[in-house]
Structures are given as structure tokens and as C-alpha cells.
């Protein structure tokens, strides 16, 4: 059931849910605190203009956008939920999880995130060293310049390589150098799904499998469900209607929750769809709260 990412192509607009004005939630968004290009304030304002009533910012290993986003959201009428995107290891694969509705001041969670960001930095150093060894003259400072205050990741390395002119495109960086199996590929720090799910749960939140249509097999989904997953991201630009139906069935069959959003990064990474067109109805958020609080 592996499906290639549809490179941001708008597959379907919206969601099968309520479009009567009862509220729209985009629960997968990135800011400058990870690999997005908009600041929290810019993103919240953009969400408001696009008619979204609720958002979750899901920066990789970072919750630093939340306080600012909540403040702007309160001022202009956008509800901002706590969110995160985490990477876990399953076999040889790096799988992305989304966390919601946790206490973003939970000390243990914050310690984990600081640790993950340090490990990201060390990995970026190792990738740069590998690139230098194969005569790509990239400097770590150029990568850090791309990352700014955000958690450093391969997207920043790809952008720095484009800027340096050693490759023609963002995607070429992955296909030629830093993608899985590439000559400068480096693994991330290895965290098990169980460990990540427990960490989120201890902070009072729920954990979802992100964009399974990109590269997660049925067997892996089952393994993650057994590890304690709370739900699956059903609406995502890489899922066509058939995929959505499939994941919604899995959600129902295993008494899970669903989530959804655009995985918007600010236009740099094939976010060519119209912002505001990947959303879930507020009943989805209500169901999450119900699971946590009743
Ligand atoms: P990192 O968290 O540093 O491993 O970076 C992962 C991010 O890089 C993902 O969220 C994707 O946005 C991007 N990415 C991973 N693989 C590819 C690829 N083959 N082509 C383009 N972008 C990719
Ligand atoms: Fe990302
Ligand atoms: Fe992801
Ligand atoms: Zn994402």
C-alpha cells in the first residue's frame, strides 16, 4: 500500500466533513521554529485569512511557536492547539508522529525536545562532514543560517546546498546526497514509538501517525497501533480520497481517532496547493478532547 507523495498536488479540496461554517481545523503546520518559512504570527494570520478557525502548529521537535501563536490567535480569533511532529524509528525506517493537546510546559517533554534538537545539530554536523569528504564544500554555518531559531533538519541542508549552487533543486539534494541510502545520509537519534507515545501521554496529550500514505506499510501501522497510537492522520496532501477512506476505515476498526491538515511549510517544499484546503471539521478536535477528558 505504499503510495508516492503526490508532490503537493491538490488532490481534493477540504474534507468530507462539515463545511457549513461550523469551523475548520488544519492540524499540521510548520513555522520558522522548524523547517517552515513563516513566523508563528504570519502563519496564524494566514490561517485566519484562509478561513481556518483552529490550527495546530506541529514543528519538528519544537514547541517554541506556541505561546506567540496562541497570543496572536486570541487577538484575531484563531484557536491554536499545542502540537508537535516527532520522528521515531521502526525497523530501519524513520516514521513521523504528530502529538496534540499536551501541556507544552511539561518539563520532561521539554527536556526530551531539547535533547532531540541537540541530536539534530550533531547529525547536521555529521552530514556536512560527509558532504565535505565527497567534495561538496558546504559549511555548517550556511545550514545554521537556513535553520535560524528552528530545529535543524535536512530541509535546511537541502536549501543551503541550493544556495551554494552545488545542486539544481531542493529535491536533488535528497535524491543525490542526503536521502535514505544517499552518500551523505545520516540517521537521526533512535527513539521507539512506545517511548515517544509515552512521553506525549505523560504530558497529557495524544499521538497520531503522520501522513501514512507517504511511506508506512499496513504491517507498520499495526505495529504502531500496538505501541499505543491514539490516531491516524487521514487528511493530508499526499492522500487521495481512496487513501482517506482506507485510513478512516482503519481508524474505525481499531477505535482510533483521526486528524488532518496541510503539512504546510510556507511554500518552499512543494506546498503548491492552496492554503486552507486541507482541513478537518471541529468534531475531530472534539473527539480528541473527549478521549482525553471524559
Ligand atoms: P529530517 O527531519 O531532518 O530527517 O528531515 C525530514 C524532512 O525532509 C521531511 O519532513 C521532508 O519534508 C523532507 N524530506 C525527506 N525526504 C525527502 C525527499 N526524498 N525529498 C524531499 N524532501 C524530503
Ligand atoms: Fe517538515
Ligand atoms: Fe512529516
Ligand atoms: Zn510535517
mmCIF file of C-alpha atoms and ligand atoms in Angstrom:
data_model
loop_
_atom_site.group_PDB
_atom_site.id
_atom_site.type_symbol
_atom_site.label_atom_id
_atom_site.label_comp_id
_atom_site.label_asym_id
_atom_site.label_seq_id
_atom_site.Cartn_x
_atom_site.Cartn_y
_atom_site.Cartn_z
ATOM 1 C CA UNK A 1 0.000 0.000 0.000
ATOM 2 C CA UNK A 2 2.959 2.312 -0.419
ATOM 3 C CA UNK A 3 1.982 5.452 -2.219
ATOM 4 C CA UNK A 4 4.347 8.039 -3.598
ATOM 5 C CA UNK A 5 3.895 11.563 -2.377
ATOM 6 C CA UNK A 6 1.924 13.482 -4.967
ATOM 7 C CA UNK A 7 4.335 16.390 -4.719
ATOM 8 C CA UNK A 8 1.859 18.750 -3.200
ATOM 9 C CA UNK A 9 -0.703 18.441 -5.953
ATOM 10 C CA UNK A 10 -4.144 19.435 -4.716
ATOM 11 C CA UNK A 11 -5.933 16.128 -4.719
ATOM 12 C CA UNK A 12 -9.258 17.095 -3.251
ATOM 13 C CA UNK A 13 -10.401 20.197 -1.589
ATOM 14 C CA UNK A 14 -11.378 20.218 2.028
ATOM 15 C CA UNK A 15 -12.640 17.165 3.721
ATOM 16 C CA UNK A 16 -15.755 15.084 3.762
ATOM 17 C CA UNK A 17 -16.685 16.903 6.939
ATOM 18 C CA UNK A 18 -18.775 19.874 7.779
ATOM 19 C CA UNK A 19 -18.360 22.893 5.510
ATOM 20 C CA UNK A 20 -21.370 24.743 6.878
ATOM 21 C CA UNK A 21 -19.230 27.256 8.702
ATOM 22 C CA UNK A 22 -19.030 25.311 11.935
ATOM 23 C CA UNK A 23 -15.261 25.567 11.869
ATOM 24 C CA UNK A 24 -12.262 24.221 10.050
ATOM 25 C CA UNK A 25 -9.095 22.888 11.649
ATOM 26 C CA UNK A 26 -5.684 22.475 9.977
ATOM 27 C CA UNK A 27 -3.725 20.331 12.414
ATOM 28 C CA UNK A 28 -0.392 20.022 10.607
ATOM 29 C CA UNK A 29 1.596 23.231 10.083
ATOM 30 C CA UNK A 30 5.247 24.295 10.333
ATOM 31 C CA UNK A 31 6.869 27.611 11.223
ATOM 32 C CA UNK A 32 10.355 29.101 11.394
ATOM 33 C CA UNK A 33 10.787 27.110 14.633
ATOM 34 C CA UNK A 34 11.407 24.070 12.424
ATOM 35 C CA UNK A 35 11.528 23.867 8.632
ATOM 36 C CA UNK A 36 8.698 26.293 7.825
ATOM 37 C CA UNK A 37 9.298 29.754 6.401
ATOM 38 C CA UNK A 38 6.537 31.736 8.156
ATOM 39 C CA UNK A 39 6.831 33.038 11.710
ATOM 40 C CA UNK A 40 4.103 31.926 14.134
ATOM 41 C CA UNK A 41 2.418 35.310 13.770
ATOM 42 C CA UNK A 42 2.486 35.199 9.951
ATOM 43 C CA UNK A 43 1.092 31.670 9.984
ATOM 44 C CA UNK A 44 -1.778 32.443 12.382
ATOM 45 C CA UNK A 45 -2.748 35.485 10.307
ATOM 46 C CA UNK A 46 -2.606 33.449 7.114
ATOM 47 C CA UNK A 47 -4.786 30.768 8.715
ATOM 48 C CA UNK A 48 -7.329 33.396 9.712
ATOM 49 C CA UNK A 49 -7.407 34.861 6.191
ATOM 50 C CA UNK A 50 -7.914 31.368 4.754
ATOM 51 C CA UNK A 51 -10.979 30.817 6.948
ATOM 52 C CA UNK A 52 -9.450 28.344 9.373
ATOM 53 C CA UNK A 53 -10.852 28.606 12.886
ATOM 54 C CA UNK A 54 -8.484 26.181 14.622
ATOM 55 C CA UNK A 55 -4.877 25.216 13.961
ATOM 56 C CA UNK A 56 -2.124 23.114 15.490
ATOM 57 C CA UNK A 57 1.472 24.094 14.796
ATOM 58 C CA UNK A 58 3.442 20.863 14.538
ATOM 59 C CA UNK A 59 7.067 21.924 14.332
ATOM 60 C CA UNK A 60 9.630 19.111 14.379
ATOM 61 C CA UNK A 61 10.852 18.574 17.967
ATOM 62 C CA UNK A 62 9.924 22.112 18.980
ATOM 63 C CA UNK A 63 7.036 23.837 20.764
ATOM 64 C CA UNK A 64 8.607 27.301 20.783
ATOM 65 C CA UNK A 65 5.996 28.717 18.371
ATOM 66 C CA UNK A 66 3.060 28.038 20.632
ATOM 67 C CA UNK A 67 2.987 30.932 23.107
ATOM 68 C CA UNK A 68 3.313 33.570 20.384
ATOM 69 C CA UNK A 69 0.778 31.781 18.170
ATOM 70 C CA UNK A 70 -1.763 31.499 20.995
ATOM 71 C CA UNK A 71 -1.420 35.187 21.775
ATOM 72 C CA UNK A 72 -1.995 36.266 18.162
ATOM 73 C CA UNK A 73 -4.723 33.660 17.799
ATOM 74 C CA UNK A 74 -6.565 35.022 20.834
ATOM 75 C CA UNK A 75 -6.334 38.522 19.416
ATOM 76 C CA UNK A 76 -7.726 37.687 15.965
ATOM 77 C CA UNK A 77 -9.952 34.692 16.697
ATOM 78 C CA UNK A 78 -7.998 31.578 15.761
ATOM 79 C CA UNK A 79 -7.800 28.751 18.266
ATOM 80 C CA UNK A 80 -4.241 27.375 18.476
ATOM 81 C CA UNK A 81 -3.747 23.895 19.924
ATOM 82 C CA UNK A 82 -0.465 22.522 21.202
ATOM 83 C CA UNK A 83 1.197 20.343 18.585
ATOM 84 C CA UNK A 84 4.451 18.610 17.638
ATOM 85 C CA UNK A 85 5.914 16.411 14.927
ATOM 86 C CA UNK A 86 8.252 13.718 16.261
ATOM 87 C CA UNK A 87 10.402 11.145 14.480
ATOM 88 C CA UNK A 88 10.548 7.574 15.699
ATOM 89 C CA UNK A 89 12.388 4.522 14.458
ATOM 90 C CA UNK A 90 10.520 1.478 13.241
ATOM 91 C CA UNK A 91 12.855 -1.181 11.869
ATOM 92 C CA UNK A 92 15.094 0.764 9.523
ATOM 93 C CA UNK A 93 12.514 3.470 8.942
ATOM 94 C CA UNK A 94 12.081 6.956 10.256
ATOM 95 C CA UNK A 95 8.352 7.426 10.930
ATOM 96 C CA UNK A 96 6.698 10.748 11.769
ATOM 97 C CA UNK A 97 4.212 11.084 14.605
ATOM 98 C CA UNK A 98 2.032 14.074 15.476
ATOM 99 C CA UNK A 99 1.211 14.981 19.062
ATOM 100 C CA UNK A 100 -1.692 17.147 20.196
ATOM 101 C CA UNK A 101 -3.297 18.687 23.262
ATOM 102 C CA UNK A 102 -0.356 18.069 25.599
ATOM 103 C CA UNK A 103 0.937 20.505 28.217
ATOM 104 C CA UNK A 104 3.675 22.328 26.327
ATOM 105 C CA UNK A 105 5.308 23.367 29.612
ATOM 106 C CA UNK A 106 5.731 19.782 30.809
ATOM 107 C CA UNK A 107 9.358 19.643 31.979
ATOM 108 C CA UNK A 108 10.086 16.086 30.958
ATOM 109 C CA UNK A 109 8.716 16.741 27.473
ATOM 110 C CA UNK A 110 10.760 19.927 27.139
ATOM 111 C CA UNK A 111 13.913 18.075 28.227
ATOM 112 C CA UNK A 112 13.290 15.417 25.597
ATOM 113 C CA UNK A 113 12.766 18.049 22.916
ATOM 114 C CA UNK A 114 15.951 19.904 23.858
ATOM 115 C CA UNK A 115 17.812 16.618 23.670
ATOM 116 C CA UNK A 116 16.302 15.781 20.241
ATOM 117 C CA UNK A 117 17.253 19.209 18.888
ATOM 118 C CA UNK A 118 20.847 18.766 20.097
ATOM 119 C CA UNK A 119 20.959 15.403 18.387
ATOM 120 C CA UNK A 120 19.640 17.052 15.197
ATOM 121 C CA UNK A 121 22.502 19.528 15.364
ATOM 122 C CA UNK A 122 25.074 16.759 15.791
ATOM 123 C CA UNK A 123 23.548 14.925 12.859
ATOM 124 C CA UNK A 124 23.703 18.040 10.686
ATOM 125 C CA UNK A 125 27.415 18.247 11.561
ATOM 126 C CA UNK A 126 27.920 14.626 10.533
ATOM 127 C CA UNK A 127 26.069 15.198 7.245
ATOM 128 C CA UNK A 128 28.190 18.264 6.468
ATOM 129 C CA UNK A 129 31.359 16.253 7.219
ATOM 130 C CA UNK A 130 30.206 13.507 4.866
ATOM 131 C CA UNK A 131 29.434 16.052 2.151
ATOM 132 C CA UNK A 132 32.856 17.657 2.582
ATOM 133 C CA UNK A 133 34.505 14.248 2.238
ATOM 134 C CA UNK A 134 32.879 13.802 -1.153
ATOM 135 C CA UNK A 135 33.969 17.290 -2.191
ATOM 136 C CA UNK A 136 30.757 19.208 -1.607
ATOM 137 C CA UNK A 137 32.099 22.341 0.083
ATOM 138 C CA UNK A 138 29.085 23.056 2.292
ATOM 139 C CA UNK A 139 29.722 24.794 5.601
ATOM 140 C CA UNK A 140 27.785 24.144 8.782
ATOM 141 C CA UNK A 141 27.215 27.883 9.227
ATOM 142 C CA UNK A 142 25.298 28.025 5.951
ATOM 143 C CA UNK A 143 22.996 25.273 7.242
ATOM 144 C CA UNK A 144 22.557 27.000 10.590
ATOM 145 C CA UNK A 145 21.784 30.224 8.739
ATOM 146 C CA UNK A 146 18.932 28.415 6.978
ATOM 147 C CA UNK A 147 17.632 26.952 10.236
ATOM 148 C CA UNK A 148 17.693 30.230 12.173
ATOM 149 C CA UNK A 149 15.969 29.640 15.512
ATOM 150 C CA UNK A 150 14.355 26.434 14.260
ATOM 151 C CA UNK A 151 15.189 22.747 14.843
ATOM 152 C CA UNK A 152 17.774 21.976 12.174
ATOM 153 C CA UNK A 153 16.856 19.314 9.628
ATOM 154 C CA UNK A 154 17.681 18.007 6.197
ATOM 155 C CA UNK A 155 15.406 20.594 4.518
ATOM 156 C CA UNK A 156 17.800 23.293 5.774
ATOM 157 C CA UNK A 157 20.767 21.350 4.399
ATOM 158 C CA UNK A 158 18.986 20.994 1.047
ATOM 159 C CA UNK A 159 18.238 24.724 0.925
ATOM 160 C CA UNK A 160 21.841 25.588 1.831
ATOM 161 C CA UNK A 161 23.070 23.315 -0.971
ATOM 162 C CA UNK A 162 20.768 25.009 -3.474
ATOM 163 C CA UNK A 163 22.023 28.402 -2.322
ATOM 164 C CA UNK A 164 25.618 27.281 -2.684
ATOM 165 C CA UNK A 165 24.802 26.200 -6.218
ATOM 166 C CA UNK A 166 26.077 22.637 -5.877
ATOM 167 C CA UNK A 167 22.707 21.178 -6.884
ATOM 168 C CA UNK A 168 19.902 22.336 -9.117
ATOM 169 C CA UNK A 169 16.962 21.792 -6.791
ATOM 170 C CA UNK A 170 15.832 21.029 -3.265
ATOM 171 C CA UNK A 171 14.783 17.523 -4.295
ATOM 172 C CA UNK A 172 18.108 16.800 -5.952
ATOM 173 C CA UNK A 173 19.772 17.239 -2.535
ATOM 174 C CA UNK A 174 17.728 14.296 -1.260
ATOM 175 C CA UNK A 175 17.942 12.109 -4.357
ATOM 176 C CA UNK A 176 21.710 12.600 -4.833
ATOM 177 C CA UNK A 177 23.101 13.129 -1.342
ATOM 178 C CA UNK A 178 21.070 13.268 1.865
ATOM 179 C CA UNK A 179 18.078 10.993 1.230
ATOM 180 C CA UNK A 180 17.944 7.460 2.692
ATOM 181 C CA UNK A 181 20.803 5.448 1.170
ATOM 182 C CA UNK A 182 22.499 8.566 -0.209
ATOM 183 C CA UNK A 183 26.269 9.100 0.267
ATOM 184 C CA UNK A 184 25.709 11.781 2.929
ATOM 185 C CA UNK A 185 22.695 10.200 4.642
ATOM 186 C CA UNK A 186 22.823 10.087 8.410
ATOM 187 C CA UNK A 187 20.260 8.536 10.714
ATOM 188 C CA UNK A 188 18.537 10.512 13.387
ATOM 189 C CA UNK A 189 18.690 9.692 17.070
ATOM 190 C CA UNK A 190 16.691 6.490 17.511
ATOM 191 C CA UNK A 191 13.533 6.728 19.613
ATOM 192 C CA UNK A 192 10.992 3.920 19.706
ATOM 193 C CA UNK A 193 7.304 4.597 19.024
ATOM 194 C CA UNK A 194 6.498 3.389 22.556
ATOM 195 C CA UNK A 195 8.890 5.873 24.120
ATOM 196 C CA UNK A 196 7.538 8.815 22.115
ATOM 197 C CA UNK A 197 3.901 7.850 22.743
ATOM 198 C CA UNK A 198 4.555 7.530 26.485
ATOM 199 C CA UNK A 199 6.348 10.852 26.603
ATOM 200 C CA UNK A 200 3.361 12.592 24.972
ATOM 201 C CA UNK A 201 0.893 10.713 27.134
ATOM 202 C CA UNK A 202 2.730 11.721 30.326
ATOM 203 C CA UNK A 203 2.441 15.326 29.153
ATOM 204 C CA UNK A 204 -1.319 14.797 28.823
ATOM 205 C CA UNK A 205 -1.547 14.542 25.024
ATOM 206 C CA UNK A 206 -2.456 12.218 22.168
ATOM 207 C CA UNK A 207 -0.208 10.763 19.454
ATOM 208 C CA UNK A 208 -1.126 10.259 15.805
ATOM 209 C CA UNK A 209 0.647 8.638 12.884
ATOM 210 C CA UNK A 210 1.553 11.388 10.383
ATOM 211 C CA UNK A 211 0.976 11.021 6.612
ATOM 212 C CA UNK A 212 0.968 7.190 6.485
ATOM 213 C CA UNK A 213 0.353 7.356 2.732
ATOM 214 C CA UNK A 214 3.886 8.612 2.169
ATOM 215 C CA UNK A 215 5.730 5.501 3.236
ATOM 216 C CA UNK A 216 4.065 3.464 6.001
ATOM 217 C CA UNK A 217 3.021 -0.121 5.291
ATOM 218 C CA UNK A 218 -0.061 -1.856 6.728
ATOM 219 C CA UNK A 219 2.172 -4.006 8.943
ATOM 220 C CA UNK A 220 3.913 -0.918 10.299
ATOM 221 C CA UNK A 221 0.574 0.754 11.012
ATOM 222 C CA UNK A 222 -0.458 -2.303 13.026
ATOM 223 C CA UNK A 223 2.812 -2.229 14.930
ATOM 224 C CA UNK A 224 2.249 1.426 15.790
ATOM 225 C CA UNK A 225 -1.320 0.741 16.902
ATOM 226 C CA UNK A 226 0.041 -1.970 19.198
ATOM 227 C CA UNK A 227 2.594 0.520 20.511
ATOM 228 C CA UNK A 228 -0.291 2.666 21.752
ATOM 229 C CA UNK A 229 -1.042 5.083 18.935
ATOM 230 C CA UNK A 230 -4.184 7.192 19.544
ATOM 231 C CA UNK A 231 -4.990 8.008 15.949
ATOM 232 C CA UNK A 232 -4.050 8.413 12.293
ATOM 233 C CA UNK A 233 -3.688 11.493 10.113
ATOM 234 C CA UNK A 234 -6.373 10.868 7.496
ATOM 235 C CA UNK A 235 -6.412 14.192 5.626
ATOM 236 C CA UNK A 236 -3.013 15.103 4.131
ATOM 237 C CA UNK A 237 -1.938 16.394 0.696
ATOM 238 C CA UNK A 238 -0.332 13.013 -0.061
ATOM 239 C CA UNK A 239 -3.648 11.148 0.464
ATOM 240 C CA UNK A 240 -6.220 10.943 -2.305
ATOM 241 C CA UNK A 241 -9.869 10.169 -1.493
ATOM 242 C CA UNK A 242 -9.240 6.430 -1.667
ATOM 243 C CA UNK A 243 -6.398 6.705 0.871
ATOM 244 C CA UNK A 244 -8.547 8.805 3.174
ATOM 245 C CA UNK A 245 -11.288 6.189 3.061
ATOM 246 C CA UNK A 246 -8.800 3.440 3.761
ATOM 247 C CA UNK A 247 -7.314 5.183 6.815
ATOM 248 C CA UNK A 248 -10.758 6.183 8.083
ATOM 249 C CA UNK A 249 -11.688 2.502 7.986
ATOM 250 C CA UNK A 250 -8.573 1.605 9.963
ATOM 251 C CA UNK A 251 -9.448 4.330 12.461
ATOM 252 C CA UNK A 252 -12.946 2.906 12.898
ATOM 253 C CA UNK A 253 -11.824 -0.693 13.050
ATOM 254 C CA UNK A 254 -9.307 -0.056 15.821
ATOM 255 C CA UNK A 255 -11.314 2.554 17.771
ATOM 256 C CA UNK A 256 -8.753 5.238 16.962
ATOM 257 C CA UNK A 257 -9.125 8.960 16.326
ATOM 258 C CA UNK A 258 -8.487 10.828 13.091
ATOM 259 C CA UNK A 259 -6.603 14.040 12.414
ATOM 260 C CA UNK A 260 -5.709 16.014 9.338
ATOM 261 C CA UNK A 261 -4.021 19.052 7.895
ATOM 262 C CA UNK A 262 -1.900 20.528 5.145
ATOM 263 C CA UNK A 263 1.707 19.950 6.363
ATOM 264 C CA UNK A 264 2.314 23.488 5.128
ATOM 265 C CA UNK A 265 5.917 24.711 5.293
ATOM 266 C CA UNK A 266 5.480 28.145 3.783
ATOM 267 C CA UNK A 267 5.674 27.447 0.092
ATOM 268 C CA UNK A 268 9.224 26.124 -0.176
ATOM 269 C CA UNK A 269 8.626 22.412 -0.160
ATOM 270 C CA UNK A 270 6.132 21.733 -2.898
ATOM 271 C CA UNK A 271 3.358 23.342 -0.892
ATOM 272 C CA UNK A 272 1.768 24.218 -4.192
ATOM 273 C CA UNK A 273 -1.791 23.515 -3.068
ATOM 274 C CA UNK A 274 -3.995 26.400 -1.998
ATOM 275 C CA UNK A 275 -3.517 27.077 1.684
ATOM 276 C CA UNK A 276 -6.698 26.413 3.654
ATOM 277 C CA UNK A 277 -7.901 23.497 1.517
ATOM 278 C CA UNK A 278 -6.729 20.654 3.754
ATOM 279 C CA UNK A 279 -8.737 20.699 6.929
ATOM 280 C CA UNK A 280 -10.877 18.605 9.235
ATOM 281 C CA UNK A 281 -14.122 19.640 10.925
ATOM 282 C CA UNK A 282 -14.083 20.648 14.571
ATOM 283 C CA UNK A 283 -15.804 17.399 15.503
ATOM 284 C CA UNK A 284 -12.372 15.830 15.010
ATOM 285 C CA UNK A 285 -10.879 18.072 17.698
ATOM 286 C CA UNK A 286 -13.915 17.497 19.945
ATOM 287 C CA UNK A 287 -13.363 13.742 19.677
ATOM 288 C CA UNK A 288 -9.737 14.179 20.771
ATOM 289 C CA UNK A 289 -10.784 16.190 23.812
ATOM 290 C CA UNK A 290 -13.477 13.681 24.643
ATOM 291 C CA UNK A 291 -10.952 10.871 24.616
ATOM 292 C CA UNK A 292 -8.667 12.807 26.952
ATOM 293 C CA UNK A 293 -11.108 14.380 29.316
ATOM 294 C CA UNK A 294 -14.093 12.084 29.728
HETATM 295 P P1 LIG B 1 14.763 15.387 8.896
HETATM 296 O O1 LIG B 1 13.720 15.546 9.962
HETATM 297 O O2 LIG B 1 15.934 16.252 9.117
HETATM 298 O O3 LIG B 1 15.125 13.949 8.641
HETATM 299 O O4 LIG B 1 14.078 15.910 7.550
HETATM 300 C C1 LIG B 1 12.923 15.269 7.150
HETATM 301 C C2 LIG B 1 12.153 16.175 6.212
HETATM 302 O O5 LIG B 1 12.846 16.227 4.974
HETATM 303 C C3 LIG B 1 10.787 15.598 5.900
HETATM 304 O O6 LIG B 1 9.811 16.142 6.764
HETATM 305 C C4 LIG B 1 10.546 16.024 4.484
HETATM 306 O O7 LIG B 1 9.927 17.291 4.488
HETATM 307 C C5 LIG B 1 11.930 16.193 3.903
HETATM 308 N N1 LIG B 1 12.277 15.058 3.038
HETATM 309 C C6 LIG B 1 12.637 13.818 3.423
HETATM 310 N N2 LIG B 1 12.914 13.039 2.356
HETATM 311 C C7 LIG B 1 12.726 13.804 1.271
HETATM 312 C C8 LIG B 1 12.845 13.590 -0.130
HETATM 313 N N3 LIG B 1 13.236 12.412 -0.632
HETATM 314 N N4 LIG B 1 12.566 14.618 -0.946
HETATM 315 C C9 LIG B 1 12.198 15.809 -0.452
HETATM 316 N N5 LIG B 1 12.044 16.081 0.845
HETATM 317 C C10 LIG B 1 12.311 15.094 1.714
HETATM 318 FE FE1 LIG B 2 8.887 19.266 7.878
HETATM 319 FE FE1 LIG B 3 6.348 14.687 8.328
HETATM 320 ZN ZN1 LIG B 4 5.142 17.934 8.871
#
